[in-house]
XYZ file of C-alpha atoms in Angstrom:
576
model
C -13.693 -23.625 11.504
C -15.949 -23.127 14.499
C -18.983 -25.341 14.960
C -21.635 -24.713 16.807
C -23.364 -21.815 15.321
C -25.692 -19.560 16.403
C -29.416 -20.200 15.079
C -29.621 -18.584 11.403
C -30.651 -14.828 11.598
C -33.561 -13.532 8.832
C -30.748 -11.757 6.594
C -28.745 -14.950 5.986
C -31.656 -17.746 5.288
C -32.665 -15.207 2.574
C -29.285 -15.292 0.765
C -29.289 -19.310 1.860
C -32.351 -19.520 -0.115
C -31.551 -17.270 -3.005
C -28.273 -19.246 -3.193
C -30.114 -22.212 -4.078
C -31.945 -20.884 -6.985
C -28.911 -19.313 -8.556
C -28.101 -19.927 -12.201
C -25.142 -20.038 -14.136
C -26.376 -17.006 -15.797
C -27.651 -14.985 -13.011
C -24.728 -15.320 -10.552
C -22.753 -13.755 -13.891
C -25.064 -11.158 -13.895
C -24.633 -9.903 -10.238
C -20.874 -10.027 -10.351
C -20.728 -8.157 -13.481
C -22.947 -5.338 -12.106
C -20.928 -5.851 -9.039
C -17.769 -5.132 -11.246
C -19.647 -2.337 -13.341
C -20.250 -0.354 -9.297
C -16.904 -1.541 -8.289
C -15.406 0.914 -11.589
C -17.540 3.529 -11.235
C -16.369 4.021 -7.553
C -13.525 3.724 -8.149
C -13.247 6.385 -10.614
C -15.402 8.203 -8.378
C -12.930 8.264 -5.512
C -10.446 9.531 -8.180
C -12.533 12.318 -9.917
C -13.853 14.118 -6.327
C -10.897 13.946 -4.892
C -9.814 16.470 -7.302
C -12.947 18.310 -6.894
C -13.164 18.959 -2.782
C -10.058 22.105 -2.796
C -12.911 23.501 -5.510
C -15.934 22.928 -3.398
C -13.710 24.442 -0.021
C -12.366 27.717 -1.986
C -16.288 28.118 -3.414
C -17.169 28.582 0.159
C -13.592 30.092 1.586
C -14.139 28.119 4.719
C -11.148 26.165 4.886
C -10.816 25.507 8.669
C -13.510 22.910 9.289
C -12.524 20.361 6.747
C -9.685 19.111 8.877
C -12.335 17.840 11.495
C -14.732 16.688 8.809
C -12.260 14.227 7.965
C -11.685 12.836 11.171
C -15.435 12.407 11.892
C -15.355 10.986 8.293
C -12.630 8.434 9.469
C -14.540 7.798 12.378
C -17.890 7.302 10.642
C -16.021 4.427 8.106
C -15.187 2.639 11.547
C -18.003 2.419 12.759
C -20.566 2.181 9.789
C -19.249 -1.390 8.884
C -20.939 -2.998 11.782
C -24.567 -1.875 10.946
C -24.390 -2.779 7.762
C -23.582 -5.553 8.548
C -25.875 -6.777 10.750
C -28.633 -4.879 8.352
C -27.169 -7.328 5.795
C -27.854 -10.389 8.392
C -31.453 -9.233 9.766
C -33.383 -8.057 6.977
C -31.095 -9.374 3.737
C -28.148 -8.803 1.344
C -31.307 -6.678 -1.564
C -32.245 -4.726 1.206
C -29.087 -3.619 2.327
C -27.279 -2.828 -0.964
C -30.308 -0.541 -1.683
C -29.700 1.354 1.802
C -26.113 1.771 0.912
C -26.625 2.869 -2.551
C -29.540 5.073 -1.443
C -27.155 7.141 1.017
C -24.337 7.022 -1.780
C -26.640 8.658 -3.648
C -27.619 11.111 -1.014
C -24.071 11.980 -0.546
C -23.276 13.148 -4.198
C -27.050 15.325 -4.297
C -25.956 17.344 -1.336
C -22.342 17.456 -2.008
C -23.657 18.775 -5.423
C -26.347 21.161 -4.373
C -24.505 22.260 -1.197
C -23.946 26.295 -0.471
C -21.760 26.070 2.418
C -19.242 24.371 4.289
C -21.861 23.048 7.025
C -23.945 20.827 4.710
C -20.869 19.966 2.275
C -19.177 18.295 5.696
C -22.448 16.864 6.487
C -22.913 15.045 2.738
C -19.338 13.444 3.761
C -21.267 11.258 6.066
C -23.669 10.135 4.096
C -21.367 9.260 1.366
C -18.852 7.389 4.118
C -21.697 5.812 4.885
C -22.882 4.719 1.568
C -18.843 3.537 0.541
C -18.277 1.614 3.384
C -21.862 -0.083 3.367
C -20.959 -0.885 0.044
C -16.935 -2.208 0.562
C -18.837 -4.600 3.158
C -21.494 -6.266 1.512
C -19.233 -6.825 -1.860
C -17.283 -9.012 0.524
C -20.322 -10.391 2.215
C -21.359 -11.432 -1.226
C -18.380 -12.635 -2.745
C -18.445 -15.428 0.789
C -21.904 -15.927 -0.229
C -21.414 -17.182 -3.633
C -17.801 -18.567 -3.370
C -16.075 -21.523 -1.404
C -12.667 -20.840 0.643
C -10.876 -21.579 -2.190
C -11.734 -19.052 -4.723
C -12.828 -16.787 -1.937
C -9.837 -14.687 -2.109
C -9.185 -14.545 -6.131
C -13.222 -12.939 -6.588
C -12.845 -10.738 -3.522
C -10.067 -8.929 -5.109
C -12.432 -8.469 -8.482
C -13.468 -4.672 -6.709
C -10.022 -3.719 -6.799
C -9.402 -4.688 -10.129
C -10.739 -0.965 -11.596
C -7.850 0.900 -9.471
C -5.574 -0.165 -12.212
C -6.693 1.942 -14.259
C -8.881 4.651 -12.612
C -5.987 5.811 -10.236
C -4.907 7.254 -13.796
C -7.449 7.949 -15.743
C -9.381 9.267 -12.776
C -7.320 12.954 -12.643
C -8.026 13.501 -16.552
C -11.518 12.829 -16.455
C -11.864 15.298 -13.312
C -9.650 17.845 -14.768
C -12.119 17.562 -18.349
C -15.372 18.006 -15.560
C -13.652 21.250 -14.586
C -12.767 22.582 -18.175
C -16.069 21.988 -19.290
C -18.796 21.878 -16.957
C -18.267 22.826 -12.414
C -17.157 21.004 -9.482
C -20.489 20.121 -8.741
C -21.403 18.086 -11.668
C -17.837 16.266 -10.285
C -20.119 15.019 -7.536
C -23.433 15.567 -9.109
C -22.711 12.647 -11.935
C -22.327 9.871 -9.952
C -25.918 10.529 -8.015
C -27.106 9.473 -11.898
C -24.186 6.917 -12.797
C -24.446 5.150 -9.820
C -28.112 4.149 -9.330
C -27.963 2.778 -13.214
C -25.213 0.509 -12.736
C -27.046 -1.138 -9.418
C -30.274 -1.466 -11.468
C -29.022 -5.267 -12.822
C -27.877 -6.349 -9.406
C -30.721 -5.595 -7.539
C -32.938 -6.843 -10.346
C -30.722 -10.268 -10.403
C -31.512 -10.363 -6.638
C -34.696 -9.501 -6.862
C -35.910 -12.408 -9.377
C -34.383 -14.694 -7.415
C -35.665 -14.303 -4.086
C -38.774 -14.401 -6.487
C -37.817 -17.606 -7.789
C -36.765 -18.908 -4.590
C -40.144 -18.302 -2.866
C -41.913 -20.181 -5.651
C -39.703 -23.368 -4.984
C -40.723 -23.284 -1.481
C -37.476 -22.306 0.055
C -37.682 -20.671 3.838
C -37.640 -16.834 2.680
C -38.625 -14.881 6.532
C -39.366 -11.200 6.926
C -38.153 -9.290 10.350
C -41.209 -7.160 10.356
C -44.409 -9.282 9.186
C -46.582 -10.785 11.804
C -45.434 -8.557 14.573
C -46.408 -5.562 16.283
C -44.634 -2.526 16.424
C -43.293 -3.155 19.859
C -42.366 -6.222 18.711
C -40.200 -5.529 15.779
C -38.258 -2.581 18.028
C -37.513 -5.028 20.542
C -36.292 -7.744 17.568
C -34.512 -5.082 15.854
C -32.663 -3.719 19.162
C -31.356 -7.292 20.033
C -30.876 -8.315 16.024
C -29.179 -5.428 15.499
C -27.409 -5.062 18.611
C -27.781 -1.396 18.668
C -26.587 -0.427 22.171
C -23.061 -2.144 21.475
C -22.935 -0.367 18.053
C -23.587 3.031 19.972
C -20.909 2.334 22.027
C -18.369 1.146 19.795
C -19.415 4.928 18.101
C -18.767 6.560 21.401
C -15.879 5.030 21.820
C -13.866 5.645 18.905
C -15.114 9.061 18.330
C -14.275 10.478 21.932
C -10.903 8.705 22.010
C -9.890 9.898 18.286
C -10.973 13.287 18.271
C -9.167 15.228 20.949
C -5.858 13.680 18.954
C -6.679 15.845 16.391
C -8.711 18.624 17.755
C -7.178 19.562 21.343
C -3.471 20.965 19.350
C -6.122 23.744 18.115
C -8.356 23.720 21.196
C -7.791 26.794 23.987
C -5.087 25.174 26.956
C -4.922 22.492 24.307
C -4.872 19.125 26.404
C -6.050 21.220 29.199
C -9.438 22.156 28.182
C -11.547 20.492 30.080
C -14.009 19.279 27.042
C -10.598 17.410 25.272
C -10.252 15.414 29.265
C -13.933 14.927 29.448
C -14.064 13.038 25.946
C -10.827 11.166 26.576
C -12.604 9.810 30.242
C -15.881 9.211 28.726
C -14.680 7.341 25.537
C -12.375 5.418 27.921
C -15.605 4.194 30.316
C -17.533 3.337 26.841
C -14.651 1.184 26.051
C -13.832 -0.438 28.971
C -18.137 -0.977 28.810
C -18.003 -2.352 25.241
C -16.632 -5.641 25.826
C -18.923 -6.460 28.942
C -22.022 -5.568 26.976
C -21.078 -7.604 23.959
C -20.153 -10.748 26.116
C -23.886 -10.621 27.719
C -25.582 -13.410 26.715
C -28.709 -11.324 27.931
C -27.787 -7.980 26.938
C -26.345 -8.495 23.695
C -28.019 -12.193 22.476
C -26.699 -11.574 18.761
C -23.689 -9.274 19.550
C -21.717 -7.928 16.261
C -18.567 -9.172 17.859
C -19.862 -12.510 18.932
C -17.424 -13.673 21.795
C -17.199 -17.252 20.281
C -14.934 -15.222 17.094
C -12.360 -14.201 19.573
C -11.656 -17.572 20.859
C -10.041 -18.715 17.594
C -6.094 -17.398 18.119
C -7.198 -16.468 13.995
C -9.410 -14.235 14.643
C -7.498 -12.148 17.086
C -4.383 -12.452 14.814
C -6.219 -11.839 12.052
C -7.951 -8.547 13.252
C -5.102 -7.393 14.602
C -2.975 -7.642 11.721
C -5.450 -5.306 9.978
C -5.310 -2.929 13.041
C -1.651 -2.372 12.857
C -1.591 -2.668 8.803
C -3.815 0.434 8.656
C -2.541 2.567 11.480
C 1.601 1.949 10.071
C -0.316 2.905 6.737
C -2.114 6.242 7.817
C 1.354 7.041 9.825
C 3.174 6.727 6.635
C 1.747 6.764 3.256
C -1.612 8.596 4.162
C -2.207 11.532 4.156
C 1.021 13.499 4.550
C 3.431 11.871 2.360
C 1.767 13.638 -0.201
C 2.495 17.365 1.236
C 5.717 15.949 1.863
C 6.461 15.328 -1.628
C 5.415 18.826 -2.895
C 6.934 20.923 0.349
C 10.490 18.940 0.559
C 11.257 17.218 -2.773
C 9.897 19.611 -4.682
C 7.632 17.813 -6.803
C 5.230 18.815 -8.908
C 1.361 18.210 -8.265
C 0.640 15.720 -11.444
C 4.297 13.846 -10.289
C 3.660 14.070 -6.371
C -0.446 12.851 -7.037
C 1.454 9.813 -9.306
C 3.698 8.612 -6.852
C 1.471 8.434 -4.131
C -0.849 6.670 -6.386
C 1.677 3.320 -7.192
C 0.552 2.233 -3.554
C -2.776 1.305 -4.970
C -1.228 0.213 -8.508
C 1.201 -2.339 -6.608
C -1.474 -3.216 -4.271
C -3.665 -4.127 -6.440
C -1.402 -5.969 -8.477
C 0.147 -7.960 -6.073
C -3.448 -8.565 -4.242
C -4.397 -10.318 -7.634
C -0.814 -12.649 -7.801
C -1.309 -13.709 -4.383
C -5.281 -14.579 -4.914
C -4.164 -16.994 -7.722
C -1.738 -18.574 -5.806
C -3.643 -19.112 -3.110
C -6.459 -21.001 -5.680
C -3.583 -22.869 -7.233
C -2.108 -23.641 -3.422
C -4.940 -23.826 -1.139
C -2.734 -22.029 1.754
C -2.479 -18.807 2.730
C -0.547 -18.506 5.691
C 2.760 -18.100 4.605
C 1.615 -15.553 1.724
C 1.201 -13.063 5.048
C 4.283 -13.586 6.969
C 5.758 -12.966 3.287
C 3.848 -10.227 3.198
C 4.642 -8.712 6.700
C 8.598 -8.751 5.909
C 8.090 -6.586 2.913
C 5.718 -4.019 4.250
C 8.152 -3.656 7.258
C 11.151 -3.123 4.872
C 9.054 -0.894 2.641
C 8.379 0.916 5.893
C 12.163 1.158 7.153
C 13.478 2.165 3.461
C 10.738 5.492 3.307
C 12.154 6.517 6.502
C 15.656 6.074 5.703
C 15.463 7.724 2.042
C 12.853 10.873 4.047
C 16.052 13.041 3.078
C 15.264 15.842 0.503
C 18.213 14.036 -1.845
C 15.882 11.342 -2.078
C 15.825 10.469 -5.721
C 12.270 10.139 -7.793
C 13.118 6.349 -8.772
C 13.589 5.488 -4.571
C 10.384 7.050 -3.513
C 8.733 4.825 -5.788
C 10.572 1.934 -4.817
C 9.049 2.197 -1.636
C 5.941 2.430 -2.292
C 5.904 -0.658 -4.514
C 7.468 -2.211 -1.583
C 4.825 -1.175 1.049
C 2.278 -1.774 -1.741
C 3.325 -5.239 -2.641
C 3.705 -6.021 0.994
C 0.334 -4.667 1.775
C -1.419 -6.814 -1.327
C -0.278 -9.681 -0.119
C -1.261 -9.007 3.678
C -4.963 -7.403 3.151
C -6.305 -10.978 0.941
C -4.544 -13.386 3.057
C -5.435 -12.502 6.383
C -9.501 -11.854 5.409
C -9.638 -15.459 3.903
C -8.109 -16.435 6.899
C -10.587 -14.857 9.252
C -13.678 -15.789 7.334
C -12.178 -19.298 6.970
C -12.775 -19.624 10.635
C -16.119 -18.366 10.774
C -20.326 -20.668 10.185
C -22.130 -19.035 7.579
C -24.020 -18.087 9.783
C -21.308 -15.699 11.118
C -19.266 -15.016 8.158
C -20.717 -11.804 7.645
C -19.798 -11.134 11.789
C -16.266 -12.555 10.952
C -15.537 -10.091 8.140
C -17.596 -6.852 9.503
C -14.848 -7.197 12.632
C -11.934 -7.272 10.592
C -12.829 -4.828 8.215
C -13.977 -2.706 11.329
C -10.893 -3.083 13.312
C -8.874 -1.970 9.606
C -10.565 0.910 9.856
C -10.239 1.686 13.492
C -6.785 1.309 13.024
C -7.035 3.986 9.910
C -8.593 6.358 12.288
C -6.285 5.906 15.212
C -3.065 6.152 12.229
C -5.271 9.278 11.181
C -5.484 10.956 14.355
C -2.340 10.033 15.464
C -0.723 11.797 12.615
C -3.246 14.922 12.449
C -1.883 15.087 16.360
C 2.168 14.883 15.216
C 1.609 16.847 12.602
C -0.328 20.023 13.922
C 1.750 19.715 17.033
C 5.516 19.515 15.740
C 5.218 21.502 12.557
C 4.496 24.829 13.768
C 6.673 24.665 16.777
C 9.696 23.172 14.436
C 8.871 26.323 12.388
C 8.732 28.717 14.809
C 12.316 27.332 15.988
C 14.344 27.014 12.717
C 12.842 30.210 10.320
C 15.010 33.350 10.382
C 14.050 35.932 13.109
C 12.533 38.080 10.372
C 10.572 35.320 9.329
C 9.326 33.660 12.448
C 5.605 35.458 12.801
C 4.904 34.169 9.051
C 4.963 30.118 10.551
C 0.839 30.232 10.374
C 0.898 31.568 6.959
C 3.404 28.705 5.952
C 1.723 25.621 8.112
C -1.734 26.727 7.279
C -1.075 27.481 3.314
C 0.243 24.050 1.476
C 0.933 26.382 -1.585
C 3.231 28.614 0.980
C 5.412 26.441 2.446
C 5.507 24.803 -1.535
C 6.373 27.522 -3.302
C 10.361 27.500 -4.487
C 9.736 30.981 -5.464
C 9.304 32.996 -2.411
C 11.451 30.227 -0.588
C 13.868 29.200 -3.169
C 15.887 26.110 -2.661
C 18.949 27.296 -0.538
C 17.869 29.944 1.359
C 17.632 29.940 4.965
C 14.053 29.741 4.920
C 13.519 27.072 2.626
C 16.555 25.196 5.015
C 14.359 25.486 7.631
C 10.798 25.086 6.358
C 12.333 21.537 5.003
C 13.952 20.721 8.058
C 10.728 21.065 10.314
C 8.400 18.802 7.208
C 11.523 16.389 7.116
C 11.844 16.330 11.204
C 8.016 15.734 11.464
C 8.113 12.983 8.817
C 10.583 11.527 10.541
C 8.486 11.194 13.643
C 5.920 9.668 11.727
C 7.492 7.196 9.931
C 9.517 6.138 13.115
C 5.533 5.435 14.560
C 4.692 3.754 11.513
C 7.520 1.483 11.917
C 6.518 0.381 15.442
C 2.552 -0.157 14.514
C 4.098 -2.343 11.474
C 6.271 -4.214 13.797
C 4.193 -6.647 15.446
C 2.782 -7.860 11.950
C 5.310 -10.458 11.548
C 5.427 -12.388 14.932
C 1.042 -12.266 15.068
C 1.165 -13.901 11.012
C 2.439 -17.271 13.213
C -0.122 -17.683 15.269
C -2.441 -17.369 12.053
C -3.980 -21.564 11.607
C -2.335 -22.804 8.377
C -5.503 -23.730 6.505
C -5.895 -26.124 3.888
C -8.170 -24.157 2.736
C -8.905 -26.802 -0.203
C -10.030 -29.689 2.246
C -12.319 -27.624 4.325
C -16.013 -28.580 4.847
C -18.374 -26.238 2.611
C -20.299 -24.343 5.116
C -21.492 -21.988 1.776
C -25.378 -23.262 1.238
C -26.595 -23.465 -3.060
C -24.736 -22.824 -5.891
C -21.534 -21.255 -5.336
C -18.235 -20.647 -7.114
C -16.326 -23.791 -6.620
C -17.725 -27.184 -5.886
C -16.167 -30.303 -4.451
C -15.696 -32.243 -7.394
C -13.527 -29.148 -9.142
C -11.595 -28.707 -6.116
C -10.813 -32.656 -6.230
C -10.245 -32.351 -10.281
C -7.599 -29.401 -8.807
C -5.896 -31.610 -6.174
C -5.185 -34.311 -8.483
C -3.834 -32.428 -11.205
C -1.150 -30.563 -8.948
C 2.262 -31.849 -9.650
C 3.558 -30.602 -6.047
C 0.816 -32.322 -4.160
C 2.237 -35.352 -2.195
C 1.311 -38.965 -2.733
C -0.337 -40.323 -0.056
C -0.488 -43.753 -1.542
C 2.234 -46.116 0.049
C-alpha cells in the first residue's frame, strides 16, 4: 500500500468523522437501504429495458437512438470521475443526493417526454444518476469495511440480479398490460427517492452526532468568498482534466460509430477533425494531470500509476469490458433471434445467464477471498476461463449451434468474468491511502467503462460496416435493393416467414450476421488476450495482514481477523 498520502480532502474527513460515530445499528441501517436501492435498480434496468422499443415506436423516430447510446456509453465513462471527486470535496450525503436527484430527473423526463430529442436527452441524466450511484456504493462499502471483507460486501449490489434479471421482464410486461410505457419509467422517479430516505437519514444523524463529539466535520464553501470557492472547487475538483478526459473519449469513440452513416464516411471532414482533436486532448490529458501546479489534486493522481497494481489492475478492466462489448453486448442478442432462430423470451434468457453466473460466481469468489485473504490467483483463474468462454462462442457462432452450448458459454464467460471484476478492484483499492481510495476505484471503474465504450464503438463500427455490404454481396439479385429494409428492421432479417429457413435468402442473410459475428468475436478474443499475462504482475496481497488505513468503526477489526487466522487449518505454523 502506498504511503505518503496526499493531505485529507473535505469529502473524506467527513466520512472519517462519521465513521467514528457509527453504531452497530446504524451501519445496518445504511447497508440495508443500500441493498433496498441496489434491488430497485436493478429491477429497474430490467423493467425499461423492455419499455425503450415502446417509447421509440410512440415517437417513430428510430434513427437517433443508435447515437444516443453511444453518447450514453460515453457519458458512463466519464461521469465516474466527478462523482467521485464530488464524493471527496464536499462528502459521501451530499453526493448520493446529487446522484439520486438526477436518477430521478431521468425517469420524470423519460416519463413526460413527447419526442425523441428530450427522451435521448433524459438518457443522460439517468447515466448520470446510475453511474454516480455504482461509484459511491463502492466508495462506501471501502469506507465501512477492511481489505478483508472488502470484496464479500461490495458484491451485496449485485446480489438483486439473481432474481430481477427474471422477474424483471414479467413485471414490465404487467406495466404494459395494465397501465403505459411511461409509468415503466415514471415509477421509479417515486420508488426510488423512498428507498434513499433511510440512508440519507442514517448519514445525516451521524454527521449530526459526529459534530457534537467534536470530530473535524469541514465545509468547502463556508468562510470563503465566491472567488474563492471557484478557484477551490476548480483545483478540488480538477475540472479541466475531467473536461478533457470528456473530450477525449467522446471525439475518439464517436466517428467509430457515426462516420459508416456519415456522407464520404471516413472522409468527411467533421469524422477527421474529431479523430485529430480527441487525439491532441489525449495526448494533453496525461501532461495536465501530472502538473503538480495545474492539476494539485488530479483524479488520476500520478503516484496510483506507479504501483505495477494499479496499471495491471486498470487494465485488466479495460480489456475485460471491451472483449465483453465485442462479444456478449449488444449483438449477441440480434444474433440469437436473426441466425438461431430463437425466440424473444428464449434469446432475452440466454443473454441474461451472463449476469446470473456472474453474479454467482462474484459471490463464491468474495467468500473465498474472506476465508483466504488472497486474491491474486482468483484472477489469473479467472482470466483462463473468460478466454476459453471467449474462444468456445466463436467456435460454436455456427447456426447448428445447439441451445444447451450457447449457454455453456455464457456461464463460462460469466463465471470467468465474476471472478475477474471482485478480484482485481480489491486489488487496486488495496494499494491505495484512504485518502485516495475513492481516486483508486473511480480510475478503475472509469477505465471499465472506457473500455465498454471503445468495445461499443468498435462493434457499432463492424457491425454497420460489414453487415450491409455482406448483404448486398450474398442476397439473390432480386433481392439485393431490400438489404436496408433487412439491416435496418431486426424483425426483417428475423422473420422465418418471409425468409424461411433454407431459402437462398435466409442462406445469405445468416451468412452475412454469422460472418460479422465472426469478426467480432475474433476482436473480442484479442482484447481478452492480454488478461492472463497482466493478472502476474498483480502484488499477491495478504490482504489479512495489511495495516488498516479505514478510520472508525468498520466491518472487520483486527482482533476478528486474528480470531480468523488462528482458526484456519491451512495456515502454516510459524512456530519452530
Amino acid at each position: 500500500m502506498m504511503d505518503g498520502t496526499p493531505e485529507s480532502q473535505t469529502g473524506v474527513t467527513r466520512i472519517e468523522a462519521v465513521s467514528k460515530s457509527w453504531t452497530k445499528a446504524s451501519l445496518i441501517i445504511a447497508y440495508v437501504a443500500l441493498l433496498l436501492i441496489a434491488n430497485v435498480t436493478s429491477l429497474e434496468i430490467q423493467v425499461t429495458g423492455l419499455m425503450t422499443p415502446y417509447a421509440t415506436s410512440a415517437f417513430q423516430q428510430h434513427s437517433l437512438v443508435s447515437t444516443v447510446a453511444v453518447i450514453q456509453g460515453v457519458v458512463s465513462a466519464v461521469i465516474k470521475p466527478p462523482m467521485g471527486k464530488i464524493a471527496d470535496v464536499f462528502g459521501r450525503l451530499e453526493s448520493f443526493t446529487l446522484t439520486i436527484f438526477l436518477y430521478t430527473i431521468g425517469y420524470i423526463q423519460q416519463a413526460a417526454s413527447n419526442n425523441v430529442k428530450t427522451f435521448a436527452s433524459a438518457q443522460i441524466f439517468w447515466a448520470a444518476g446510475f453511474n454516480g450511484l455504482q461509484i459511491l456504493q463502492q466508495i462506501f462499502v471501502a469506507d465501512t469495511t477492511d481489505l478483508l471483507n472488502r470484496a464479500l460486501y461490495s458484491t451485496l449490489f449485485d446480489v438483486p440480479f439473481l432474481w430481477t434479471v427474471w422477474a424483471g421482464p414479467n413485471v414490465g410486461k404487467n406495466i404494459l398490460t395494465s397501465m403505459t410505457w411511461r409509468w415503466g419509467y415514471g415509477i421509479w422517479a417515486i420508488v426510488l427517492p423512498i428507498c434513499y430516505v433511510p440512508l440519507a437519514v442514517s448519514l445525516w444523524m451521524n454527521q449530526k452526532k459526529a459534530k457534537r463529539l467534536g470530530y473535524s466535520f469541514p465545509s468547502s464553501l463556508k468562510g470563503h468568498t465566491v472567488f474563492e470557492v471557484f478557484k477551490n472547487l476548480w483545483f478540488d475538483m480538477d475540472i479541466f482534466g475531467l473536461l478533457l478526459l470528456a473530450a477525449a473519449i467522446s471525439l475518439i469513440l464517436l466517428p467509430l460509430t457515426l462516420a459508416p452513416n456519415a456522407d464520404h464516411e471516413w472522409k468527411n471532414p467533421s469524422m477527421i477533425a474529431m479523430i485529430v482533436v480527441g487525439g491532441v486532448t489525449l495526448i494533453a490529458f496525461p501532461f495536465w494531470e501530472t502538473s503538480k501546479k495545474l492539476a494539485p489534486k488530479a483524479f488520476f493522481p500520478p503516484n496510483l500509476f506507479r504501483n505495477r497494481t494499479v496499471i495491471a489492475g486498470t487494465l485488466i478492466a479495460f480489456f475485460y469490458f471491451m472483449a465483453f462489448y465485442l462479444s456478449v453486448f449488444p449483438y449477441f442478442y440480434s444474433y440469437l433471434l436473426i441466425v438461431q432462430n430463437k425466440s424473444i423470451t428464449t434469446a432475452g434468457n440466454i443473454t441474461r445467464v451472463f449476469s446470473f453466473s456472474s453474479t454467482v460466481s462474484s459471490i463464491v469468489v468474495s467468500l473465498v477471498i474472506k476465508y483466504t485473504g488472497h486474491y491474486k490467483y482468483y484472477v489469473t483463474f479467472g482470466s483462463c476461463i473468460y478466454l476459453m468462454g471467449m474462444g468456445i462462442m466463436l467456435c460454436y457462432r455456427n447456426e447448428d449451434a445447439t441451445t444447451a452450448t450457447l449457454i455453456g458459454t455464457q456461464i463460462a464467460i460469466g463465471v470467468g468474468g465474476g471472478f475477474l471484476n471482485v478480484p482485481v478492484q480489491l486489488g487496486v483499492q488495496a494499494s491505495a491511502s484512504h485518502q485516495q481510495v475513492a481516486a483508486a476505484t473511480t480510475v478503475w471503474l472509469t477505465l471499465l467503462e472506457v473500455g465498454g465504450a471503445v468495445g461499443s464503438a468498435i462493434s457499432g463500427a463492424i457491425w454497420s460496416t460489414y453487415i450491409p455490404h455482406k448483404l448486398q454481396q450474398y442476397l439473390p439479385e432480386d433481392m439485393a435493393a431490400d438489404y436496408t429494409l433487412i439491416y435496418g428492421d431486426i424483425t426483417k432479417s428475423s422473420d422465418y416467414i418471409t425468409y424461411p429457413a433454407g431459402s437462398p435468402a435466409r442462406i445469405a442473410i445468416n451468412r452475412a450476421y454469422q460472418e460479422t459475428m465472426r469478426l467480432l468475436l475474433i476482436g473480442a478474443l484479442v482484447a481478452a488476450a492480454p488478461i492472463f499475462p497482466l493478472s502476474f504482475f498483480l502484488q499477491n496481497y495478504k490482504l489479512g495482514e495489511m495495516k488498516q488505513p479505514v478510520k472508525g468503526r468498520v466491518i472487520g477489526s483486527s482482533e476478528e481477523q486474528k480470531a480468523r487466522r488462528v482458526g484456519r487449518f491451512w495456515r502454516r505454523s510459524t512456530e519452530a
